[in-house]
Steps between C-alpha positions, in 0.01 A plus 500: 500500500739635243381776259727336222402259226600145597713483187695811618576347843591145344738661257690687771499227757589208278791724340615549860488132551718452189749740648512294815339750730203263586416135445275460189200326690514787751491755212188336352328516832589856560399607167159336526445552869166656471360200314379185652540270214812497253498242223604441132842475349711664772769237455591701197664739723761258617546374134571848378779543765638166412527608144699798594247780520587766757206730483125466479333793340134608494266630237169697553374502152186680360320427175716664218768588754678167618830670605795288559400144483605176300326511167266218398130472433408279788693677775412844384133415497513338853700793648276770354195306626656464855647853508819372631770229478855420603758382248864417445658704205763240400256212453197685413300312742216648697259417780151664491295505819116440520382661831174403653299538816338179607194455723144639497454820316322657784751383767694779695854552348670334780289191444607453133829342388742673262673285247746525212590240247802545272498380141809447295550642155798515261586780273793656311786612714512877571798679330763597741494870368130528586578404860813729518311800379287506808574835681357574838577887478296506172220302676479748794516796275218348287286445817521856584418623154197254484356632829532861383335429170211289640432755788468777249275299278268374776490856660375631169240237505374629846643213680564505868852598622569152613755415215784700680383518863408142506810363329721710746312365803490140369861495416616659834302260705596192298877594489496567872272195593736231363203320334681399189663175601822576293821310563823647628746624234308738317624847428315800669404628150347169408296459805374861458397456123335170571292650771413794299413309178283244700324802661424669172331196390288484819409870454394435156278203617345728773416752227346219274270428812385858505408540129126513580574838654541673169235731384474359139559190294774683298687604812468145629642354181798745499570439869509140440727535216745700697484282816556194309801653341624601842469143608671365215793742548516413858507115420777576236705697754440237782621213262813692398584613842457150631718350218792757567479392871519127381803589305674645813414203709643267230824685484447601144519880595715661740368748768637798277250424229116518501 
C-alpha cells in the first residue's frame, strides 16, 4: 500500500499519462491500486486532456489554509472537508475524493473493501503566476526549518525524542523501500522532498496518537497545537513538491529548475 494520499498519486500518474508516458486507464489503475472500488467522475480526466490541460495538480487543504487551489465556495468547502483534491489550473476544475472502507466494522482489515468516489467541481482558474511561483528548493528548506522548530517546541514540552529520530528512520526506510508508487520522470529532489514531506505528516499523526502520554491538560493542548501545525506544514510541502514534479512531467519546467 502506498503511503501517499490518493490525490497525490493521481496527480502524478495522470500528468505522466498526459505526457505520453503511460496510457490514461493504466495511470488511473496504478494511482488507485490499493483501492478495490473506484467510481465517480473519472471521465473528467480524459476531458481535461481533450481540452488542452497538460498537468494535473494536487491540493491538501486545511481549514483557513487552502493553499494552491481553484477558488470557489463549493470546491473549497468540498476539498477542505476531504483534505485533498486534484485540479487543473487552466480550467479551474477539480475532482474531490471520498474514501471509505466497506464491510462489517468488526471485520479484519483484509476482509474489508477500500473505495474511492470522485466528485467533480468547478472553480476559478488558478493564476499562472501562482503556479509558476512554486519553488522546490524553498519547500525543502522550509521542511527543515519546520522540523527544527517543532522538535525544539516539543522537547520543551517534555515530549519524547521521536520527532527527529522517528522522522529520520521513517524517511530512510520509505525512500529505500520503494513504497511510494511514483511514476518515472521525477527529479531526485522531487522524490526526496515528496518522501520527507509525507513522512513529516506521518510523524505528526503518530504524535497525535500519543497525546495521552502528556502529564497535564495544558501540555496536551500545546502538543496538539504544535503537532497539528507540523501536519499542516507537511501537507503544504507535499502538495507543493508534487505540483513541481507534475510541472516537470508536463514539460512546463526543464530539469535545471526546481
